[in-house]
Amino acid sequence: MTIGIRYAARSDVGMLREGNEDSAYAGAHLLAVADGMGGHVGGEIASAAAIGELRKLDTDLPASELLAALEHTVRAANDKLHRIVESDPALQGMGTTLTAMLWSGSQVALVHIGDSRAYLLRDGSLFQITHDHTLVQSLVDEGRISPDEAASHPQRSLLLRALDGRGEVDPDLSLREAKVGDRYLLCSDGLSGVVTAETIFQVLTDYQDLEQAVRQLIDLANRGGGPDNITCVVADVIELPPGAAPPGGAPQAVGAAANAQRGDLPGGPGGPPMHAERPADTPAGRAAQLRDTMPQPPVVVDEMPPPQPAPAPQLREQPMGRPPEPMPQAPPRAPRRRWTWLVVALGLFVVVLAGVSAFAVRSMRSDGFYATAEGGRVVVYRGSPETLLGLSLHSKAAEQPNPPIQVADLPQPLRDRLRTKPFVDLNGAGGWRNLARQICMYSLLPEGDQVVIKQGNGQNDCKPTLVDGNLTIKLTELPDSDRKDVQDGKLKFANRQAALAKLKELDDRRKACKNPATSNITDCPAGTTTDGGRRP
């Protein structure tokens, strides 16, 4: 029996992000999802570069070569990211998750690194077939927190493994057996972090059409707030007639991968032609792009159907050969002209009032800016927080804080003001930058012989607070340059996640110094190595 896959792929920017850092690919032999990170530009480049390397595997390979081919290509993608960062240091810190499946008949090789996910729907049950490489998942594995606590943990987005070009990559690799009737879902955490597994199961079960299933999953994530980019690839395993070509049509690239140069995609040299989701840069193309990347019209789930329209009035048929009887008419009434001038005057007053109100609303919306708290973040509005005749005098400003400002990171007086007033007047569209300068920074500092994270150290109106970093690092074990940066207080960050990531980087460098045979760090401290020797 010969089997193949039929697939659909789609990516959406979500409700809060300005750009799409996700990338995905779907072809006859390869399915892949990558979730970029490191800023808008860096995330797009990282995910598209990873998919650009993986797409070269979309060809018919022997089953015995699947795992080796995937592992080799993932390492090549990691090397490519390293070269990109070397050529442009401004992209330092970029990276991407990667979850991909490579097919050869019924054999499927799965590679995974990061927190994107792969699911399998088989025989009426849904299985998550990947394991998140996140801090909270490690805490769940160790029994320190429950899965319910992990869903709301403040560090749930902190990755322990990713494709970032900064060292050797360590992906999960496995070989699986596919069956006819299986349905696979690959997705970024913009879906799995918002839509529950039970809802994902319901959609994959209820929607037989692949494109409808993908659209419904993305729509549900957007209705759940859409805090991140959302990318889905859904594939069905089907039986092929002998000698039949694989189904599915042209390969698809979506998200940031659709913007890559043709020479770097399967449409370029060395790969099959690929269909990019985004159209050409023409007026019609840009309109189509807005249609495809913005949230789709919601599909109502488990709601009552709309009421039936009232039936149209029916005309009674007349017997043939007889004209219809005329409708009875009321006797004519004399015109009442004395009220005409009052009606006209009232109409003019309403028109003038509406015009004045519209002008006032437009003027007030375009003048002044203020900030308020929504969902724990600072959001900027243009106009006035007041209303006029029931009309809103404000709209969300085009320029929002980037990165977002967490209300909890502001000094206590500002937090109290946002809670009681509840808004802060800003000086112009960029006035939020003054708020950003008042953030209680997260600093890596010496505390005795250890490195700790402390928020608000030495800042006005900020209460110095120790932050649990879940790592114990001795200052004397750090490379000299890192130890000096900590002692001089140079390592400061605007958000908790960045500080935790830097703390983990210091821990990795500390561990590398204990293995001089593999370390390229030149300023490691003198001391005992892990093999019992002495570092000079």
mmCIF file with all atom_site columns, N, CA and C in Angstrom, residues 15-18 364-372 374 378-385 392-402 424 426-433:
data_model
loop_
_atom_site.group_PDB
_atom_site.id
_atom_site.type_symbol
_atom_site.label_atom_id
_atom_site.label_alt_id
_atom_site.label_comp_id
_atom_site.label_asym_id
_atom_site.label_entity_id
_atom_site.label_seq_id
_atom_site.pdbx_PDB_ins_code
_atom_site.Cartn_x
_atom_site.Cartn_y
_atom_site.Cartn_z
_atom_site.occupancy
_atom_site.B_iso_or_equiv
_atom_site.pdbx_formal_charge
_atom_site.auth_seq_id
_atom_site.auth_comp_id
_atom_site.auth_asym_id
_atom_site.auth_atom_id
_atom_site.pdbx_PDB_model_num
ATOM 1   N N  . MET A 1 15  ? -3.466  39.464 17.011 1.00 0.00 ? 15  MET A N  1
ATOM 2   C CA . MET A 1 15  ? -4.150  40.709 17.319 1.00 0.00 ? 15  MET A CA 1
ATOM 3   C C  . MET A 1 15  ? -3.239  41.794 17.891 1.00 0.00 ? 15  MET A C  1
ATOM 4   N N  . LEU A 1 16  ? -2.058  41.438 18.396 1.00 0.00 ? 16  LEU A N  1
ATOM 5   C CA . LEU A 1 16  ? -1.226  42.416 19.085 1.00 0.00 ? 16  LEU A CA 1
ATOM 6   C C  . LEU A 1 16  ? 0.100   42.685 18.390 1.00 0.00 ? 16  LEU A C  1
ATOM 7   N N  . ARG A 1 17  ? 0.638   41.724 17.652 1.00 0.00 ? 17  ARG A N  1
ATOM 8   C CA . ARG A 1 17  ? 1.944   41.904 17.029 1.00 0.00 ? 17  ARG A CA 1
ATOM 9   C C  . ARG A 1 17  ? 1.828   42.746 15.764 1.00 0.00 ? 17  ARG A C  1
ATOM 10  N N  . GLU A 1 18  ? 2.904   43.504 15.455 1.00 0.00 ? 18  GLU A N  1
ATOM 11  C CA . GLU A 1 18  ? 2.923   44.337 14.250 1.00 0.00 ? 18  GLU A CA 1
ATOM 12  C C  . GLU A 1 18  ? 3.416   43.564 13.040 1.00 0.00 ? 18  GLU A C  1
ATOM 13  N N  . MET A 1 364 ? -10.715 66.188 18.711 1.00 0.00 ? 364 MET A N  1
ATOM 14  C CA . MET A 1 364 ? -10.222 65.685 19.981 1.00 0.00 ? 364 MET A CA 1
ATOM 15  C C  . MET A 1 364 ? -9.479  64.371 19.823 1.00 0.00 ? 364 MET A C  1
ATOM 16  N N  . ARG A 1 365 ? -9.891  63.574 18.818 1.00 0.00 ? 365 ARG A N  1
ATOM 17  C CA . ARG A 1 365 ? -9.176  62.318 18.578 1.00 0.00 ? 365 ARG A CA 1
ATOM 18  C C  . ARG A 1 365 ? -7.769  62.547 18.031 1.00 0.00 ? 365 ARG A C  1
ATOM 19  N N  . SER A 1 366 ? -7.567  63.656 17.347 1.00 0.00 ? 366 SER A N  1
ATOM 20  C CA . SER A 1 366 ? -6.273  63.901 16.717 1.00 0.00 ? 366 SER A CA 1
ATOM 21  C C  . SER A 1 366 ? -5.350  64.731 17.589 1.00 0.00 ? 366 SER A C  1
ATOM 22  N N  . ASP A 1 367 ? -5.793  65.155 18.773 1.00 0.00 ? 367 ASP A N  1
ATOM 23  C CA . ASP A 1 367 ? -4.998  66.049 19.605 1.00 0.00 ? 367 ASP A CA 1
ATOM 24  C C  . ASP A 1 367 ? -4.840  65.437 20.987 1.00 0.00 ? 367 ASP A C  1
ATOM 25  N N  . GLY A 1 368 ? -3.601  65.171 21.385 1.00 0.00 ? 368 GLY A N  1
ATOM 26  C CA . GLY A 1 368 ? -3.329  64.645 22.710 1.00 0.00 ? 368 GLY A CA 1
ATOM 27  C C  . GLY A 1 368 ? -3.190  63.133 22.733 1.00 0.00 ? 368 GLY A C  1
ATOM 28  N N  . PHE A 1 369 ? -2.391  62.646 23.679 1.00 0.00 ? 369 PHE A N  1
ATOM 29  C CA . PHE A 1 369 ? -2.169  61.214 23.854 1.00 0.00 ? 369 PHE A CA 1
ATOM 30  C C  . PHE A 1 369 ? -2.198  60.905 25.344 1.00 0.00 ? 369 PHE A C  1
ATOM 31  N N  . TYR A 1 370 ? -2.629  59.700 25.678 1.00 0.00 ? 370 TYR A N  1
ATOM 32  C CA . TYR A 1 370 ? -2.599  59.268 27.060 1.00 0.00 ? 370 TYR A CA 1
ATOM 33  C C  . TYR A 1 370 ? -2.368  57.759 27.100 1.00 0.00 ? 370 TYR A C  1
ATOM 34  N N  . ALA A 1 371 ? -1.912  57.286 28.258 1.00 0.00 ? 371 ALA A N  1
ATOM 35  C CA . ALA A 1 371 ? -1.626  55.862 28.442 1.00 0.00 ? 371 ALA A CA 1
ATOM 36  C C  . ALA A 1 371 ? -2.544  55.306 29.513 1.00 0.00 ? 371 ALA A C  1
ATOM 37  N N  . THR A 1 372 ? -2.947  54.075 29.324 1.00 0.00 ? 372 THR A N  1
ATOM 38  C CA . THR A 1 372 ? -3.767  53.389 30.307 1.00 0.00 ? 372 THR A CA 1
ATOM 39  C C  . THR A 1 372 ? -3.283  51.953 30.417 1.00 0.00 ? 372 THR A C  1
ATOM 40  N N  . GLU A 1 374 ? -3.999  47.929 30.248 1.00 0.00 ? 374 GLU A N  1
ATOM 41  C CA . GLU A 1 374 ? -4.895  46.907 29.706 1.00 0.00 ? 374 GLU A CA 1
ATOM 42  C C  . GLU A 1 374 ? -4.161  45.576 29.722 1.00 0.00 ? 374 GLU A C  1
ATOM 43  N N  . VAL A 1 378 ? 0.959   48.609 29.345 1.00 0.00 ? 378 VAL A N  1
ATOM 44  C CA . VAL A 1 378 ? 0.657   50.007 29.047 1.00 0.00 ? 378 VAL A CA 1
ATOM 45  C C  . VAL A 1 378 ? 0.228   50.108 27.584 1.00 0.00 ? 378 VAL A C  1
ATOM 46  N N  . VAL A 1 379 ? -0.943  50.694 27.350 1.00 0.00 ? 379 VAL A N  1
ATOM 47  C CA . VAL A 1 379 ? -1.475  50.880 25.996 1.00 0.00 ? 379 VAL A CA 1
ATOM 48  C C  . VAL A 1 379 ? -1.676  52.373 25.772 1.00 0.00 ? 379 VAL A C  1
ATOM 49  N N  . VAL A 1 380 ? -1.253  52.874 24.586 1.00 0.00 ? 380 VAL A N  1
ATOM 50  C CA . VAL A 1 380 ? -1.314  54.298 24.268 1.00 0.00 ? 380 VAL A CA 1
ATOM 51  C C  . VAL A 1 380 ? -2.532  54.587 23.408 1.00 0.00 ? 380 VAL A C  1
ATOM 52  N N  . TYR A 1 381 ? -3.280  55.646 23.767 1.00 0.00 ? 381 TYR A N  1
ATOM 53  C CA . TYR A 1 381 ? -4.437  56.083 22.993 1.00 0.00 ? 381 TYR A CA 1
ATOM 54  C C  . TYR A 1 381 ? -4.232  57.519 22.545 1.00 0.00 ? 381 TYR A C  1
ATOM 55  N N  . ARG A 1 382 ? -4.848  57.835 21.431 1.00 0.00 ? 382 ARG A N  1
ATOM 56  C CA . ARG A 1 382 ? -4.824  59.197 20.903 1.00 0.00 ? 382 ARG A CA 1
ATOM 57  C C  . ARG A 1 382 ? -6.189  59.831 21.115 1.00 0.00 ? 382 ARG A C  1
ATOM 58  N N  . GLY A 1 383 ? -6.211  61.066 21.638 1.00 0.00 ? 383 GLY A N  1
ATOM 59  C CA . GLY A 1 383 ? -7.480  61.749 21.870 1.00 0.00 ? 383 GLY A CA 1
ATOM 60  C C  . GLY A 1 383 ? -7.710  61.986 23.347 1.00 0.00 ? 383 GLY A C  1
ATOM 61  N N  . SER A 1 384 ? -8.977  61.861 23.758 1.00 0.00 ? 384 SER A N  1
ATOM 62  C CA . SER A 1 384 ? -9.363  62.111 25.142 1.00 0.00 ? 384 SER A CA 1
ATOM 63  C C  . SER A 1 384 ? -10.092 60.884 25.682 1.00 0.00 ? 384 SER A C  1
ATOM 64  N N  . PRO A 1 385 ? -9.883  60.549 26.969 1.00 0.00 ? 385 PRO A N  1
ATOM 65  C CA . PRO A 1 385 ? -10.608 59.407 27.546 1.00 0.00 ? 385 PRO A CA 1
ATOM 66  C C  . PRO A 1 385 ? -12.086 59.691 27.794 1.00 0.00 ? 385 PRO A C  1
ATOM 67  N N  . SER A 1 392 ? -17.184 58.055 21.400 1.00 0.00 ? 392 SER A N  1
ATOM 68  C CA . SER A 1 392 ? -15.823 57.921 21.904 1.00 0.00 ? 392 SER A CA 1
ATOM 69  C C  . SER A 1 392 ? -14.936 59.004 21.305 1.00 0.00 ? 392 SER A C  1
ATOM 70  N N  . LEU A 1 393 ? -14.077 59.588 22.129 1.00 0.00 ? 393 LEU A N  1
ATOM 71  C CA . LEU A 1 393 ? -13.182 60.649 21.676 1.00 0.00 ? 393 LEU A CA 1
ATOM 72  C C  . LEU A 1 393 ? -11.739 60.161 21.572 1.00 0.00 ? 393 LEU A C  1
ATOM 73  N N  . HIS A 1 394 ? -11.537 58.871 21.507 1.00 0.00 ? 394 HIS A N  1
ATOM 74  C CA . HIS A 1 394 ? -10.171 58.351 21.438 1.00 0.00 ? 394 HIS A CA 1
ATOM 75  C C  . HIS A 1 394 ? -10.107 57.137 20.521 1.00 0.00 ? 394 HIS A C  1
ATOM 76  N N  . SER A 1 395 ? -8.904  56.847 20.088 1.00 0.00 ? 395 SER A N  1
ATOM 77  C CA . SER A 1 395 ? -8.626  55.642 19.311 1.00 0.00 ? 395 SER A CA 1
ATOM 78  C C  . SER A 1 395 ? -7.228  55.182 19.654 1.00 0.00 ? 395 SER A C  1
ATOM 79  N N  . LYS A 1 396 ? -6.956  53.897 19.480 1.00 0.00 ? 396 LYS A N  1
ATOM 80  C CA . LYS A 1 396 ? -5.648  53.355 19.824 1.00 0.00 ? 396 LYS A CA 1
ATOM 81  C C  . LYS A 1 396 ? -4.591  53.950 18.909 1.00 0.00 ? 396 LYS A C  1
ATOM 82  N N  . ALA A 1 397 ? -3.501  54.439 19.491 1.00 0.00 ? 397 ALA A N  1
ATOM 83  C CA . ALA A 1 397 ? -2.432  55.079 18.714 1.00 0.00 ? 397 ALA A CA 1
ATOM 84  C C  . ALA A 1 397 ? -1.708  54.059 17.853 1.00 0.00 ? 397 ALA A C  1
ATOM 85  N N  . ALA A 1 398 ? -1.235  54.530 16.702 1.00 0.00 ? 398 ALA A N  1
ATOM 86  C CA . ALA A 1 398 ? -0.513  53.638 15.792 1.00 0.00 ? 398 ALA A CA 1
ATOM 87  C C  . ALA A 1 398 ? 0.801   53.188 16.401 1.00 0.00 ? 398 ALA A C  1
ATOM 88  N N  . GLU A 1 399 ? 1.453   54.059 17.166 1.00 0.00 ? 399 GLU A N  1
ATOM 89  C CA . GLU A 1 399 ? 2.748   53.728 17.775 1.00 0.00 ? 399 GLU A CA 1
ATOM 90  C C  . GLU A 1 399 ? 2.524   53.276 19.209 1.00 0.00 ? 399 GLU A C  1
ATOM 91  N N  . GLN A 1 400 ? 2.838   52.008 19.483 1.00 0.00 ? 400 GLN A N  1
ATOM 92  C CA . GLN A 1 400 ? 2.701   51.437 20.811 1.00 0.00 ? 400 GLN A CA 1
ATOM 93  C C  . GLN A 1 400 ? 4.089   51.117 21.379 1.00 0.00 ? 400 GLN A C  1
ATOM 94  N N  . PRO A 1 401 ? 4.231   51.038 22.709 1.00 0.00 ? 401 PRO A N  1
ATOM 95  C CA . PRO A 1 401 ? 5.530   50.708 23.295 1.00 0.00 ? 401 PRO A CA 1
ATOM 96  C C  . PRO A 1 401 ? 6.081   49.400 22.751 1.00 0.00 ? 401 PRO A C  1
ATOM 97  N N  . ASN A 1 402 ? 7.323   49.426 22.340 1.00 0.00 ? 402 ASN A N  1
ATOM 98  C CA . ASN A 1 402 ? 7.975   48.238 21.793 1.00 0.00 ? 402 ASN A CA 1
ATOM 99  C C  . ASN A 1 402 ? 9.401   48.197 22.308 1.00 0.00 ? 402 ASN A C  1
ATOM 100 N N  . VAL A 1 424 ? -2.585  58.162 32.226 1.00 0.00 ? 424 VAL A N  1
ATOM 101 C CA . VAL A 1 424 ? -1.472  59.095 32.393 1.00 0.00 ? 424 VAL A CA 1
ATOM 102 C C  . VAL A 1 424 ? -1.360  59.902 31.114 1.00 0.00 ? 424 VAL A C  1
ATOM 103 N N  . LEU A 1 426 ? 0.314   61.933 28.189 1.00 0.00 ? 426 LEU A N  1
ATOM 104 C CA . LEU A 1 426 ? 1.617   61.807 27.534 1.00 0.00 ? 426 LEU A CA 1
ATOM 105 C C  . LEU A 1 426 ? 1.903   63.062 26.711 1.00 0.00 ? 426 LEU A C  1
ATOM 106 N N  . ASN A 1 427 ? 3.161   63.330 26.514 1.00 0.00 ? 427 ASN A N  1
ATOM 107 C CA . ASN A 1 427 ? 3.589   64.483 25.721 1.00 0.00 ? 427 ASN A CA 1
ATOM 108 C C  . ASN A 1 427 ? 3.886   64.025 24.299 1.00 0.00 ? 427 ASN A C  1
ATOM 109 N N  . GLY A 1 428 ? 2.853   63.939 23.468 1.00 0.00 ? 428 GLY A N  1
ATOM 110 C CA . GLY A 1 428 ? 3.043   63.536 22.075 1.00 0.00 ? 428 GLY A CA 1
ATOM 111 C C  . GLY A 1 428 ? 2.961   62.041 21.886 1.00 0.00 ? 428 GLY A C  1
ATOM 112 N N  . ALA A 1 429 ? 3.046   61.619 20.590 1.00 0.00 ? 429 ALA A N  1
ATOM 113 C CA . ALA A 1 429 ? 2.892   60.206 20.238 1.00 0.00 ? 429 ALA A CA 1
ATOM 114 C C  . ALA A 1 429 ? 3.971   59.351 20.875 1.00 0.00 ? 429 ALA A C  1
ATOM 115 N N  . GLY A 1 430 ? 5.178   59.910 21.053 1.00 0.00 ? 430 GLY A N  1
ATOM 116 C CA . GLY A 1 430 ? 6.262   59.138 21.632 1.00 0.00 ? 430 GLY A CA 1
ATOM 117 C C  . GLY A 1 430 ? 6.422   59.356 23.122 1.00 0.00 ? 430 GLY A C  1
ATOM 118 N N  . GLY A 1 431 ? 5.402   59.911 23.772 1.00 0.00 ? 431 GLY A N  1
ATOM 119 C CA . GLY A 1 431 ? 5.491   60.185 25.196 1.00 0.00 ? 431 GLY A CA 1
ATOM 120 C C  . GLY A 1 431 ? 5.654   58.950 26.057 1.00 0.00 ? 431 GLY A C  1
ATOM 121 N N  . TRP A 1 432 ? 5.282   57.786 25.505 1.00 0.00 ? 432 TRP A N  1
ATOM 122 C CA . TRP A 1 432 ? 5.430   56.547 26.277 1.00 0.00 ? 432 TRP A CA 1
ATOM 123 C C  . TRP A 1 432 ? 6.897   56.238 26.584 1.00 0.00 ? 432 TRP A C  1
ATOM 124 N N  . ARG A 1 433 ? 7.810   56.836 25.791 1.00 0.00 ? 433 ARG A N  1
ATOM 125 C CA . ARG A 1 433 ? 9.237   56.575 26.043 1.00 0.00 ? 433 ARG A CA 1
ATOM 126 C C  . ARG A 1 433 ? 9.661   57.116 27.407 1.00 0.00 ? 433 ARG A C  1
#
